[in-house]
mmCIF file with all atom_site columns, C-alpha atoms in Angstrom:
data_model
loop_
_atom_site.group_PDB
_atom_site.id
_atom_site.type_symbol
_atom_site.label_atom_id
_atom_site.label_alt_id
_atom_site.label_comp_id
_atom_site.label_asym_id
_atom_site.label_entity_id
_atom_site.label_seq_id
_atom_site.pdbx_PDB_ins_code
_atom_site.Cartn_x
_atom_site.Cartn_y
_atom_site.Cartn_z
_atom_site.occupancy
_atom_site.B_iso_or_equiv
_atom_site.pdbx_formal_charge
_atom_site.auth_seq_id
_atom_site.auth_comp_id
_atom_site.auth_asym_id
_atom_site.auth_atom_id
_atom_site.pdbx_PDB_model_num
ATOM 1   C CA . UNK A 1 1   ? -10.060 -5.325  -11.709 1.00 95.00 ? 25  UNK A CA 1
ATOM 2   C CA . UNK A 1 2   ? -6.417  -6.244  -12.222 1.00 97.00 ? 26  UNK A CA 1
ATOM 3   C CA . UNK A 1 3   ? -5.477  -9.240  -10.108 1.00 98.00 ? 27  UNK A CA 1
ATOM 4   C CA . UNK A 1 4   ? -1.903  -9.386  -8.845  1.00 98.00 ? 28  UNK A CA 1
ATOM 5   C CA . UNK A 1 5   ? -0.475  -12.810 -8.038  1.00 98.00 ? 29  UNK A CA 1
ATOM 6   C CA . UNK A 1 6   ? 2.850   -13.247 -6.286  1.00 98.00 ? 30  UNK A CA 1
ATOM 7   C CA . UNK A 1 7   ? 5.012   -16.338 -6.105  1.00 96.00 ? 31  UNK A CA 1
ATOM 8   C CA . UNK A 1 8   ? 6.097   -17.969 -3.983  1.00 97.00 ? 32  UNK A CA 1
ATOM 9   C CA . UNK A 1 9   ? 3.950   -17.277 -0.925  1.00 98.00 ? 33  UNK A CA 1
ATOM 10  C CA . UNK A 1 10  ? 7.007   -17.771 1.256   1.00 98.00 ? 34  UNK A CA 1
ATOM 11  C CA . UNK A 1 11  ? 10.688  -18.091 0.656   1.00 97.00 ? 35  UNK A CA 1
ATOM 12  C CA . UNK A 1 12  ? 13.704  -19.032 2.781   1.00 98.00 ? 36  UNK A CA 1
ATOM 13  C CA . UNK A 1 13  ? 17.131  -17.911 1.577   1.00 98.00 ? 37  UNK A CA 1
ATOM 14  C CA . UNK A 1 14  ? 20.576  -18.121 3.177   1.00 98.00 ? 38  UNK A CA 1
ATOM 15  C CA . UNK A 1 15  ? 22.346  -14.937 4.206   1.00 98.00 ? 39  UNK A CA 1
ATOM 16  C CA . UNK A 1 16  ? 24.359  -13.531 1.318   1.00 98.00 ? 40  UNK A CA 1
ATOM 17  C CA . UNK A 1 17  ? 22.382  -15.464 -1.267  1.00 98.00 ? 41  UNK A CA 1
ATOM 18  C CA . UNK A 1 18  ? 19.986  -14.111 -3.899  1.00 98.00 ? 42  UNK A CA 1
ATOM 19  C CA . UNK A 1 19  ? 16.264  -13.856 -3.238  1.00 98.00 ? 43  UNK A CA 1
ATOM 20  C CA . UNK A 1 20  ? 13.784  -13.616 -6.095  1.00 98.00 ? 44  UNK A CA 1
ATOM 21  C CA . UNK A 1 21  ? 10.094  -12.771 -5.771  1.00 98.00 ? 45  UNK A CA 1
ATOM 22  C CA . UNK A 1 22  ? 7.721   -12.832 -8.713  1.00 98.00 ? 46  UNK A CA 1
ATOM 23  C CA . UNK A 1 23  ? 4.578   -10.837 -9.408  1.00 98.00 ? 47  UNK A CA 1
ATOM 24  C CA . UNK A 1 24  ? 2.172   -11.452 -12.254 1.00 98.00 ? 48  UNK A CA 1
ATOM 25  C CA . UNK A 1 25  ? -0.679  -9.158  -13.252 1.00 98.00 ? 49  UNK A CA 1
ATOM 26  C CA . UNK A 1 26  ? -3.895  -10.407 -14.880 1.00 98.00 ? 50  UNK A CA 1
ATOM 27  C CA . UNK A 1 27  ? -3.469  -7.821  -17.615 1.00 97.00 ? 51  UNK A CA 1
ATOM 28  C CA . UNK A 1 28  ? -0.607  -5.674  -18.825 1.00 97.00 ? 52  UNK A CA 1
ATOM 29  C CA . UNK A 1 29  ? 0.355   -2.697  -16.673 1.00 97.00 ? 53  UNK A CA 1
ATOM 30  C CA . UNK A 1 30  ? 2.590   -1.246  -19.389 1.00 97.00 ? 54  UNK A CA 1
ATOM 31  C CA . UNK A 1 31  ? 1.328   2.090   -20.681 1.00 96.00 ? 55  UNK A CA 1
ATOM 32  C CA . UNK A 1 32  ? 2.412   2.250   -24.303 1.00 94.00 ? 56  UNK A CA 1
ATOM 33  C CA . UNK A 1 33  ? 2.351   6.044   -24.617 1.00 95.00 ? 57  UNK A CA 1
ATOM 34  C CA . UNK A 1 34  ? 5.179   6.496   -22.105 1.00 95.00 ? 58  UNK A CA 1
ATOM 35  C CA . UNK A 1 35  ? 6.601   2.950   -22.029 1.00 96.00 ? 59  UNK A CA 1
ATOM 36  C CA . UNK A 1 36  ? 6.262   2.788   -18.257 1.00 97.00 ? 60  UNK A CA 1
ATOM 37  C CA . UNK A 1 37  ? 5.140   -0.167  -16.177 1.00 98.00 ? 61  UNK A CA 1
ATOM 38  C CA . UNK A 1 38  ? 2.743   0.964   -13.449 1.00 97.00 ? 62  UNK A CA 1
ATOM 39  C CA . UNK A 1 39  ? 4.078   -1.425  -10.809 1.00 98.00 ? 63  UNK A CA 1
ATOM 40  C CA . UNK A 1 40  ? 5.503   -0.777  -7.328  1.00 98.00 ? 64  UNK A CA 1
ATOM 41  C CA . UNK A 1 41  ? 7.120   -2.971  -4.674  1.00 98.00 ? 65  UNK A CA 1
ATOM 42  C CA . UNK A 1 42  ? 6.876   -2.582  -0.890  1.00 98.00 ? 66  UNK A CA 1
ATOM 43  C CA . UNK A 1 43  ? 8.611   -4.124  2.087   1.00 98.00 ? 67  UNK A CA 1
ATOM 44  C CA . UNK A 1 44  ? 6.714   -4.627  5.340   1.00 98.00 ? 68  UNK A CA 1
ATOM 45  C CA . UNK A 1 45  ? 8.446   -5.626  8.548   1.00 98.00 ? 69  UNK A CA 1
ATOM 46  C CA . UNK A 1 46  ? 6.451   -6.882  11.565  1.00 95.00 ? 70  UNK A CA 1
ATOM 47  C CA . UNK A 1 47  ? 4.554   -4.140  13.345  1.00 95.00 ? 71  UNK A CA 1
ATOM 48  C CA . UNK A 1 48  ? 5.478   -1.530  10.728  1.00 98.00 ? 72  UNK A CA 1
ATOM 49  C CA . UNK A 1 49  ? 3.660   0.034   7.793   1.00 98.00 ? 73  UNK A CA 1
ATOM 50  C CA . UNK A 1 50  ? 4.732   -0.898  4.273   1.00 98.00 ? 74  UNK A CA 1
ATOM 51  C CA . UNK A 1 51  ? 7.784   0.887   2.922   1.00 98.00 ? 75  UNK A CA 1
ATOM 52  C CA . UNK A 1 52  ? 8.114   1.817   -0.740  1.00 98.00 ? 76  UNK A CA 1
ATOM 53  C CA . UNK A 1 53  ? 11.092  0.116   -2.383  1.00 98.00 ? 77  UNK A CA 1
ATOM 54  C CA . UNK A 1 54  ? 10.566  0.434   -6.135  1.00 98.00 ? 78  UNK A CA 1
ATOM 55  C CA . UNK A 1 55  ? 8.211   2.214   -8.522  1.00 97.00 ? 79  UNK A CA 1
ATOM 56  C CA . UNK A 1 56  ? 7.831   2.181   -12.321 1.00 97.00 ? 80  UNK A CA 1
ATOM 57  C CA . UNK A 1 57  ? 8.793   -1.492  -11.895 1.00 98.00 ? 81  UNK A CA 1
ATOM 58  C CA . UNK A 1 58  ? 12.519  -0.773  -11.705 1.00 98.00 ? 82  UNK A CA 1
ATOM 59  C CA . UNK A 1 59  ? 13.176  2.668   -10.179 1.00 97.00 ? 83  UNK A CA 1
ATOM 60  C CA . UNK A 1 60  ? 14.619  2.353   -6.707  1.00 98.00 ? 84  UNK A CA 1
ATOM 61  C CA . UNK A 1 61  ? 13.248  4.779   -4.118  1.00 97.00 ? 85  UNK A CA 1
ATOM 62  C CA . UNK A 1 62  ? 15.809  7.128   -2.613  1.00 96.00 ? 86  UNK A CA 1
ATOM 63  C CA . UNK A 1 63  ? 17.646  5.519   0.288   1.00 97.00 ? 87  UNK A CA 1
ATOM 64  C CA . UNK A 1 64  ? 16.817  1.933   -0.689  1.00 98.00 ? 88  UNK A CA 1
ATOM 65  C CA . UNK A 1 65  ? 19.985  -0.217  -0.791  1.00 98.00 ? 89  UNK A CA 1
ATOM 66  C CA . UNK A 1 66  ? 21.157  -1.126  -4.276  1.00 97.00 ? 90  UNK A CA 1
ATOM 67  C CA . UNK A 1 67  ? 20.931  -4.840  -3.489  1.00 98.00 ? 91  UNK A CA 1
ATOM 68  C CA . UNK A 1 68  ? 17.194  -4.390  -4.205  1.00 98.00 ? 92  UNK A CA 1
ATOM 69  C CA . UNK A 1 69  ? 16.269  -4.317  -7.880  1.00 98.00 ? 93  UNK A CA 1
ATOM 70  C CA . UNK A 1 70  ? 13.085  -4.613  -9.882  1.00 98.00 ? 94  UNK A CA 1
ATOM 71  C CA . UNK A 1 71  ? 12.652  -5.925  -13.393 1.00 98.00 ? 95  UNK A CA 1
ATOM 72  C CA . UNK A 1 72  ? 10.041  -7.098  -15.844 1.00 98.00 ? 96  UNK A CA 1
ATOM 73  C CA . UNK A 1 73  ? 7.461   -5.623  -18.163 1.00 98.00 ? 97  UNK A CA 1
ATOM 74  C CA . UNK A 1 74  ? 3.865   -6.085  -19.225 1.00 97.00 ? 98  UNK A CA 1
ATOM 75  C CA . UNK A 1 75  ? 2.471   -8.746  -16.917 1.00 98.00 ? 99  UNK A CA 1
ATOM 76  C CA . UNK A 1 76  ? 5.534   -10.373 -15.332 1.00 98.00 ? 100 UNK A CA 1
ATOM 77  C CA . UNK A 1 77  ? 7.751   -8.720  -12.773 1.00 98.00 ? 101 UNK A CA 1
ATOM 78  C CA . UNK A 1 78  ? 10.527  -9.673  -10.385 1.00 98.00 ? 102 UNK A CA 1
ATOM 79  C CA . UNK A 1 79  ? 11.950  -8.206  -7.199  1.00 98.00 ? 103 UNK A CA 1
ATOM 80  C CA . UNK A 1 80  ? 15.512  -9.373  -6.597  1.00 98.00 ? 104 UNK A CA 1
ATOM 81  C CA . UNK A 1 81  ? 17.620  -9.011  -3.483  1.00 98.00 ? 105 UNK A CA 1
ATOM 82  C CA . UNK A 1 82  ? 21.123  -9.708  -4.684  1.00 98.00 ? 106 UNK A CA 1
ATOM 83  C CA . UNK A 1 83  ? 22.698  -10.605 -1.331  1.00 97.00 ? 107 UNK A CA 1
ATOM 84  C CA . UNK A 1 84  ? 20.256  -11.242 1.478   1.00 98.00 ? 108 UNK A CA 1
ATOM 85  C CA . UNK A 1 85  ? 20.889  -9.435  4.750   1.00 98.00 ? 109 UNK A CA 1
ATOM 86  C CA . UNK A 1 86  ? 19.260  -10.226 8.080   1.00 98.00 ? 110 UNK A CA 1
ATOM 87  C CA . UNK A 1 87  ? 17.360  -6.930  8.016   1.00 98.00 ? 111 UNK A CA 1
ATOM 88  C CA . UNK A 1 88  ? 15.638  -7.947  4.761   1.00 98.00 ? 112 UNK A CA 1
ATOM 89  C CA . UNK A 1 89  ? 13.379  -10.435 6.572   1.00 98.00 ? 113 UNK A CA 1
ATOM 90  C CA . UNK A 1 90  ? 9.917   -9.075  5.799   1.00 98.00 ? 114 UNK A CA 1
ATOM 91  C CA . UNK A 1 91  ? 6.811   -9.532  3.709   1.00 98.00 ? 115 UNK A CA 1
ATOM 92  C CA . UNK A 1 92  ? 7.035   -8.073  0.211   1.00 98.00 ? 116 UNK A CA 1
ATOM 93  C CA . UNK A 1 93  ? 4.075   -6.802  -1.826  1.00 98.00 ? 117 UNK A CA 1
ATOM 94  C CA . UNK A 1 94  ? 3.663   -5.701  -5.413  1.00 98.00 ? 118 UNK A CA 1
ATOM 95  C CA . UNK A 1 95  ? 1.029   -3.125  -6.377  1.00 98.00 ? 119 UNK A CA 1
ATOM 96  C CA . UNK A 1 96  ? -0.387  -2.010  -9.720  1.00 97.00 ? 120 UNK A CA 1
ATOM 97  C CA . UNK A 1 97  ? -1.478  1.556   -10.344 1.00 95.00 ? 121 UNK A CA 1
ATOM 98  C CA . UNK A 1 98  ? -2.187  1.185   -14.069 1.00 94.00 ? 122 UNK A CA 1
ATOM 99  C CA . UNK A 1 99  ? -5.930  0.690   -13.843 1.00 87.00 ? 123 UNK A CA 1
ATOM 100 C CA . UNK A 1 100 ? -7.598  2.297   -10.860 1.00 85.00 ? 124 UNK A CA 1
ATOM 101 C CA . UNK A 1 101 ? -9.878  2.134   -9.088  1.00 89.00 ? 125 UNK A CA 1
ATOM 102 C CA . UNK A 1 102 ? -9.238  -0.157  -7.505  1.00 93.00 ? 126 UNK A CA 1
ATOM 103 C CA . UNK A 1 103 ? -5.586  -0.092  -6.574  1.00 95.00 ? 127 UNK A CA 1
ATOM 104 C CA . UNK A 1 104 ? -4.633  -3.744  -6.166  1.00 97.00 ? 128 UNK A CA 1
ATOM 105 C CA . UNK A 1 105 ? -1.849  -5.511  -4.330  1.00 98.00 ? 129 UNK A CA 1
ATOM 106 C CA . UNK A 1 106 ? -0.370  -8.965  -4.552  1.00 98.00 ? 130 UNK A CA 1
ATOM 107 C CA . UNK A 1 107 ? -1.077  -11.286 -1.649  1.00 98.00 ? 131 UNK A CA 1
ATOM 108 C CA . UNK A 1 108 ? 2.449   -10.872 -0.289  1.00 98.00 ? 132 UNK A CA 1
ATOM 109 C CA . UNK A 1 109 ? 5.571   -13.022 -0.126  1.00 98.00 ? 133 UNK A CA 1
ATOM 110 C CA . UNK A 1 110 ? 7.143   -13.807 3.239   1.00 98.00 ? 134 UNK A CA 1
ATOM 111 C CA . UNK A 1 111 ? 10.944  -13.839 3.121   1.00 98.00 ? 135 UNK A CA 1
ATOM 112 C CA . UNK A 1 112 ? 12.876  -15.628 5.835   1.00 98.00 ? 136 UNK A CA 1
ATOM 113 C CA . UNK A 1 113 ? 16.451  -16.667 6.538   1.00 98.00 ? 137 UNK A CA 1
ATOM 114 C CA . UNK A 1 114 ? 17.344  -20.282 5.833   1.00 96.00 ? 138 UNK A CA 1
ATOM 115 C CA . UNK B 2 1   ? 9.241   15.603  3.964   1.00 91.00 ? 20  UNK B CA 1
ATOM 116 C CA . UNK B 2 2   ? 5.719   14.324  4.440   1.00 94.00 ? 21  UNK B CA 1
ATOM 117 C CA . UNK B 2 3   ? 4.853   12.681  7.749   1.00 97.00 ? 22  UNK B CA 1
ATOM 118 C CA . UNK B 2 4   ? 1.549   11.051  8.628   1.00 98.00 ? 23  UNK B CA 1
ATOM 119 C CA . UNK B 2 5   ? 0.499   10.479  12.242  1.00 98.00 ? 24  UNK B CA 1
ATOM 120 C CA . UNK B 2 6   ? -2.641  8.478   12.920  1.00 98.00 ? 25  UNK B CA 1
ATOM 121 C CA . UNK B 2 7   ? -4.970  8.341   15.896  1.00 98.00 ? 26  UNK B CA 1
ATOM 122 C CA . UNK B 2 8   ? -4.785  5.585   18.475  1.00 98.00 ? 27  UNK B CA 1
ATOM 123 C CA . UNK B 2 9   ? -6.252  2.125   18.663  1.00 98.00 ? 28  UNK B CA 1
ATOM 124 C CA . UNK B 2 10  ? -10.003 1.668   18.940  1.00 98.00 ? 29  UNK B CA 1
ATOM 125 C CA . UNK B 2 11  ? -12.268 -1.068  20.250  1.00 98.00 ? 30  UNK B CA 1
ATOM 126 C CA . UNK B 2 12  ? -15.800 -1.065  18.899  1.00 98.00 ? 31  UNK B CA 1
ATOM 127 C CA . UNK B 2 13  ? -18.874 -3.230  19.173  1.00 98.00 ? 32  UNK B CA 1
ATOM 128 C CA . UNK B 2 14  ? -20.510 -4.773  16.106  1.00 98.00 ? 33  UNK B CA 1
ATOM 129 C CA . UNK B 2 15  ? -22.804 -2.309  14.411  1.00 98.00 ? 34  UNK B CA 1
ATOM 130 C CA . UNK B 2 16  ? -20.929 0.745   15.651  1.00 98.00 ? 35  UNK B CA 1
ATOM 131 C CA . UNK B 2 17  ? -18.860 3.223   13.632  1.00 98.00 ? 36  UNK B CA 1
ATOM 132 C CA . UNK B 2 18  ? -15.216 4.203   13.915  1.00 98.00 ? 37  UNK B CA 1
ATOM 133 C CA . UNK B 2 19  ? -13.454 7.350   12.745  1.00 98.00 ? 38  UNK B CA 1
ATOM 134 C CA . UNK B 2 20  ? -9.695  7.248   12.286  1.00 98.00 ? 39  UNK B CA 1
ATOM 135 C CA . UNK B 2 21  ? -7.652  10.410  11.782  1.00 98.00 ? 40  UNK B CA 1
ATOM 136 C CA . UNK B 2 22  ? -4.406  11.028  9.907   1.00 98.00 ? 41  UNK B CA 1
ATOM 137 C CA . UNK B 2 23  ? -2.511  14.252  10.598  1.00 98.00 ? 42  UNK B CA 1
ATOM 138 C CA . UNK B 2 24  ? -0.223  15.530  7.850   1.00 97.00 ? 43  UNK B CA 1
ATOM 139 C CA . UNK B 2 25  ? 2.957   17.474  8.476   1.00 96.00 ? 44  UNK B CA 1
ATOM 140 C CA . UNK B 2 26  ? 5.659   18.682  6.131   1.00 95.00 ? 45  UNK B CA 1
ATOM 141 C CA . UNK B 2 27  ? 3.124   19.393  3.410   1.00 93.00 ? 46  UNK B CA 1
ATOM 142 C CA . UNK B 2 28  ? -0.416  20.674  3.307   1.00 93.00 ? 47  UNK B CA 1
ATOM 143 C CA . UNK B 2 29  ? -3.230  18.219  2.732   1.00 92.00 ? 48  UNK B CA 1
ATOM 144 C CA . UNK B 2 30  ? -4.227  20.042  -0.448  1.00 90.00 ? 49  UNK B CA 1
ATOM 145 C CA . UNK B 2 31  ? -0.854  19.124  -1.977  1.00 91.00 ? 50  UNK B CA 1
ATOM 146 C CA . UNK B 2 32  ? -1.456  15.426  -1.460  1.00 93.00 ? 51  UNK B CA 1
ATOM 147 C CA . UNK B 2 33  ? -3.845  12.675  -2.482  1.00 94.00 ? 52  UNK B CA 1
ATOM 148 C CA . UNK B 2 34  ? -4.748  10.685  0.607   1.00 97.00 ? 53  UNK B CA 1
ATOM 149 C CA . UNK B 2 35  ? -5.691  7.026   0.493   1.00 98.00 ? 54  UNK B CA 1
ATOM 150 C CA . UNK B 2 36  ? -6.692  4.427   3.055   1.00 98.00 ? 55  UNK B CA 1
ATOM 151 C CA . UNK B 2 37  ? -5.506  0.812   3.083   1.00 98.00 ? 56  UNK B CA 1
ATOM 152 C CA . UNK B 2 38  ? -6.387  -1.821  5.633   1.00 98.00 ? 57  UNK B CA 1
ATOM 153 C CA . UNK B 2 39  ? -4.719  -5.043  6.739   1.00 98.00 ? 58  UNK B CA 1
ATOM 154 C CA . UNK B 2 40  ? -6.560  -7.746  8.648   1.00 98.00 ? 59  UNK B CA 1
ATOM 155 C CA . UNK B 2 41  ? -4.461  -9.730  11.151  1.00 97.00 ? 60  UNK B CA 1
ATOM 156 C CA . UNK B 2 42  ? -1.967  -11.909 9.293   1.00 96.00 ? 61  UNK B CA 1
ATOM 157 C CA . UNK B 2 43  ? -3.413  -10.883 5.922   1.00 97.00 ? 62  UNK B CA 1
ATOM 158 C CA . UNK B 2 44  ? -2.438  -8.705  2.977   1.00 98.00 ? 63  UNK B CA 1
ATOM 159 C CA . UNK B 2 45  ? -3.097  -5.109  1.997   1.00 98.00 ? 64  UNK B CA 1
ATOM 160 C CA . UNK B 2 46  ? -6.561  -3.989  0.893   1.00 98.00 ? 65  UNK B CA 1
ATOM 161 C CA . UNK B 2 47  ? -7.173  -0.591  -0.686  1.00 98.00 ? 66  UNK B CA 1
ATOM 162 C CA . UNK B 2 48  ? -10.324 1.086   0.639   1.00 98.00 ? 67  UNK B CA 1
ATOM 163 C CA . UNK B 2 49  ? -10.363 4.305   -1.321  1.00 97.00 ? 68  UNK B CA 1
ATOM 164 C CA . UNK B 2 50  ? -8.672  7.615   -1.895  1.00 96.00 ? 69  UNK B CA 1
ATOM 165 C CA . UNK B 2 51  ? -8.647  10.974  -3.587  1.00 93.00 ? 70  UNK B CA 1
ATOM 166 C CA . UNK B 2 52  ? -8.488  11.026  -7.362  1.00 90.00 ? 71  UNK B CA 1
ATOM 167 C CA . UNK B 2 53  ? -6.936  14.360  -8.406  1.00 86.00 ? 72  UNK B CA 1
ATOM 168 C CA . UNK B 2 54  ? -8.010  13.890  -12.035 1.00 85.00 ? 73  UNK B CA 1
ATOM 169 C CA . UNK B 2 55  ? -11.685 13.838  -11.049 1.00 87.00 ? 74  UNK B CA 1
ATOM 170 C CA . UNK B 2 56  ? -11.293 15.928  -7.914  1.00 88.00 ? 75  UNK B CA 1
ATOM 171 C CA . UNK B 2 57  ? -13.296 13.332  -6.025  1.00 92.00 ? 76  UNK B CA 1
ATOM 172 C CA . UNK B 2 58  ? -12.780 10.644  -3.444  1.00 95.00 ? 77  UNK B CA 1
ATOM 173 C CA . UNK B 2 59  ? -13.226 7.168   -4.879  1.00 95.00 ? 78  UNK B CA 1
ATOM 174 C CA . UNK B 2 60  ? -14.176 4.178   -2.772  1.00 97.00 ? 79  UNK B CA 1
ATOM 175 C CA . UNK B 2 61  ? -13.543 0.514   -3.396  1.00 96.00 ? 80  UNK B CA 1
ATOM 176 C CA . UNK B 2 62  ? -16.796 -1.141  -4.358  1.00 96.00 ? 81  UNK B CA 1
ATOM 177 C CA . UNK B 2 63  ? -16.583 -3.440  -1.336  1.00 96.00 ? 82  UNK B CA 1
ATOM 178 C CA . UNK B 2 64  ? -16.837 -0.493  1.055   1.00 96.00 ? 83  UNK B CA 1
ATOM 179 C CA . UNK B 2 65  ? -19.227 1.797   -0.815  1.00 94.00 ? 84  UNK B CA 1
ATOM 180 C CA . UNK B 2 66  ? -22.063 2.881   1.395   1.00 95.00 ? 85  UNK B CA 1
ATOM 181 C CA . UNK B 2 67  ? -20.128 2.049   4.556   1.00 98.00 ? 86  UNK B CA 1
ATOM 182 C CA . UNK B 2 68  ? -17.031 4.237   4.333   1.00 98.00 ? 87  UNK B CA 1
ATOM 183 C CA . UNK B 2 69  ? -16.613 8.001   4.233   1.00 98.00 ? 88  UNK B CA 1
ATOM 184 C CA . UNK B 2 70  ? -13.274 9.721   3.730   1.00 98.00 ? 89  UNK B CA 1
ATOM 185 C CA . UNK B 2 71  ? -13.064 13.401  4.547   1.00 97.00 ? 90  UNK B CA 1
ATOM 186 C CA . UNK B 2 72  ? -10.456 16.095  4.975   1.00 96.00 ? 91  UNK B CA 1
ATOM 187 C CA . UNK B 2 73  ? -10.094 19.126  7.198   1.00 96.00 ? 92  UNK B CA 1
ATOM 188 C CA . UNK B 2 74  ? -7.714  21.398  5.332   1.00 94.00 ? 93  UNK B CA 1
ATOM 189 C CA . UNK B 2 75  ? -7.615  23.886  8.217   1.00 96.00 ? 94  UNK B CA 1
ATOM 190 C CA . UNK B 2 76  ? -5.811  21.307  10.335  1.00 97.00 ? 95  UNK B CA 1
ATOM 191 C CA . UNK B 2 77  ? -4.290  19.185  7.537   1.00 97.00 ? 96  UNK B CA 1
ATOM 192 C CA . UNK B 2 78  ? -6.057  16.135  8.908   1.00 98.00 ? 97  UNK B CA 1
ATOM 193 C CA . UNK B 2 79  ? -7.719  13.360  6.912   1.00 98.00 ? 98  UNK B CA 1
ATOM 194 C CA . UNK B 2 80  ? -10.415 11.109  8.325   1.00 98.00 ? 99  UNK B CA 1
ATOM 195 C CA . UNK B 2 81  ? -11.768 7.684   7.468   1.00 98.00 ? 100 UNK B CA 1
ATOM 196 C CA . UNK B 2 82  ? -15.100 6.665   8.985   1.00 98.00 ? 101 UNK B CA 1
ATOM 197 C CA . UNK B 2 83  ? -16.347 3.096   8.657   1.00 98.00 ? 102 UNK B CA 1
ATOM 198 C CA . UNK B 2 84  ? -19.866 2.262   9.781   1.00 98.00 ? 103 UNK B CA 1
ATOM 199 C CA . UNK B 2 85  ? -21.869 -0.894  10.532  1.00 98.00 ? 104 UNK B CA 1
ATOM 200 C CA . UNK B 2 86  ? -18.747 -2.561  11.845  1.00 98.00 ? 105 UNK B CA 1
ATOM 201 C CA . UNK B 2 87  ? -18.510 -6.325  11.938  1.00 98.00 ? 106 UNK B CA 1
ATOM 202 C CA . UNK B 2 88  ? -15.835 -8.663  13.271  1.00 97.00 ? 107 UNK B CA 1
ATOM 203 C CA . UNK B 2 89  ? -14.297 -8.965  9.794   1.00 97.00 ? 108 UNK B CA 1
ATOM 204 C CA . UNK B 2 90  ? -13.439 -5.253  9.960   1.00 98.00 ? 109 UNK B CA 1
ATOM 205 C CA . UNK B 2 91  ? -10.898 -5.942  12.690  1.00 98.00 ? 110 UNK B CA 1
ATOM 206 C CA . UNK B 2 92  ? -7.710  -4.709  11.057  1.00 98.00 ? 111 UNK B CA 1
ATOM 207 C CA . UNK B 2 93  ? -4.928  -2.169  11.048  1.00 98.00 ? 112 UNK B CA 1
ATOM 208 C CA . UNK B 2 94  ? -6.023  0.846   9.028   1.00 98.00 ? 113 UNK B CA 1
ATOM 209 C CA . UNK B 2 95  ? -3.343  2.884   7.274   1.00 98.00 ? 114 UNK B CA 1
ATOM 210 C CA . UNK B 2 96  ? -3.444  6.265   5.613   1.00 98.00 ? 115 UNK B CA 1
ATOM 211 C CA . UNK B 2 97  ? -0.959  6.715   2.783   1.00 98.00 ? 116 UNK B CA 1
ATOM 212 C CA . UNK B 2 98  ? -0.221  9.450   0.287   1.00 96.00 ? 117 UNK B CA 1
ATOM 213 C CA . UNK B 2 99  ? -0.083  9.181   -3.461  1.00 89.00 ? 118 UNK B CA 1
ATOM 214 C CA . UNK B 2 100 ? 2.125   11.955  -4.811  1.00 75.00 ? 119 UNK B CA 1
ATOM 215 C CA . UNK B 2 101 ? 0.206   12.025  -8.060  1.00 77.00 ? 120 UNK B CA 1
ATOM 216 C CA . UNK B 2 102 ? 1.939   9.012   -9.583  1.00 85.00 ? 121 UNK B CA 1
ATOM 217 C CA . UNK B 2 103 ? 0.050   6.068   -8.115  1.00 92.00 ? 122 UNK B CA 1
ATOM 218 C CA . UNK B 2 104 ? 2.380   4.492   -5.585  1.00 96.00 ? 123 UNK B CA 1
ATOM 219 C CA . UNK B 2 105 ? 2.034   5.122   -1.875  1.00 97.00 ? 124 UNK B CA 1
ATOM 220 C CA . UNK B 2 106 ? 4.684   6.897   0.128   1.00 96.00 ? 125 UNK B CA 1
ATOM 221 C CA . UNK B 2 107 ? 4.760   7.582   2.981   1.00 96.00 ? 126 UNK B CA 1
ATOM 222 C CA . UNK B 2 108 ? 2.326   5.620   5.118   1.00 98.00 ? 127 UNK B CA 1
ATOM 223 C CA . UNK B 2 109 ? 0.965   6.436   8.538   1.00 98.00 ? 128 UNK B CA 1
ATOM 224 C CA . UNK B 2 110 ? 1.943   4.192   11.409  1.00 98.00 ? 129 UNK B CA 1
ATOM 225 C CA . UNK B 2 111 ? -1.405  2.403   11.347  1.00 98.00 ? 130 UNK B CA 1
ATOM 226 C CA . UNK B 2 112 ? -4.423  2.311   13.653  1.00 98.00 ? 131 UNK B CA 1
ATOM 227 C CA . UNK B 2 113 ? -5.678  -0.985  15.033  1.00 98.00 ? 132 UNK B CA 1
ATOM 228 C CA . UNK B 2 114 ? -9.452  -1.212  15.057  1.00 98.00 ? 133 UNK B CA 1
ATOM 229 C CA . UNK B 2 115 ? -10.851 -4.181  16.960  1.00 98.00 ? 134 UNK B CA 1
ATOM 230 C CA . UNK B 2 116 ? -14.504 -5.089  16.535  1.00 98.00 ? 135 UNK B CA 1
ATOM 231 C CA . UNK B 2 117 ? -15.710 -7.325  19.311  1.00 97.00 ? 136 UNK B CA 1
ATOM 232 C CA . UNK B 2 118 ? -18.840 -7.819  21.363  1.00 95.00 ? 137 UNK B CA 1
#
């Protein structure tokens, strides 16, 4: 099974500042035949289901603000919020879909306002 | 646009079974691959299983094999997840979510809280 490890577990950032969340996979999730990283990011606010933000490691889902961006390749990935807004307070998860079953998620990173 | 609406909260005793439903609208169930993910209180996301269109079969996470059954009623576009031999550790919010053939999940149902308590 591919283990996904996020860092940090929690993060406090001032409004308007940059937030960076990391995700590391125990093996590469880059498929060489199509050069795609099989990695997605989700945002989960309290009492709500997860919401898809990014897939293929860097493709923003329709309707997601452009302050959210994903980067990385192979085993190391980053979700960046360029200018933190109050509504971005949430828990963020990465997920690999390269080697399934099982689908695996990171443990989550809690983002708060400083 | 796909929408998923789940059944309401359940309270079960240890050893019992629970069956959670997930009604699809906007698409037919046959156009989607349905998965189930659970989240214990204050914890992360745990994939339980889902439909693999390449094999045409439902695949279960090893942890739940023998205890979980995922079924579909295509006449009503409703998916079901039944978990048996419940224990307190199964107390969680259970989500259905669709995989549009690529591997990521979107959208998700609103979640169903299952509480296992004597």
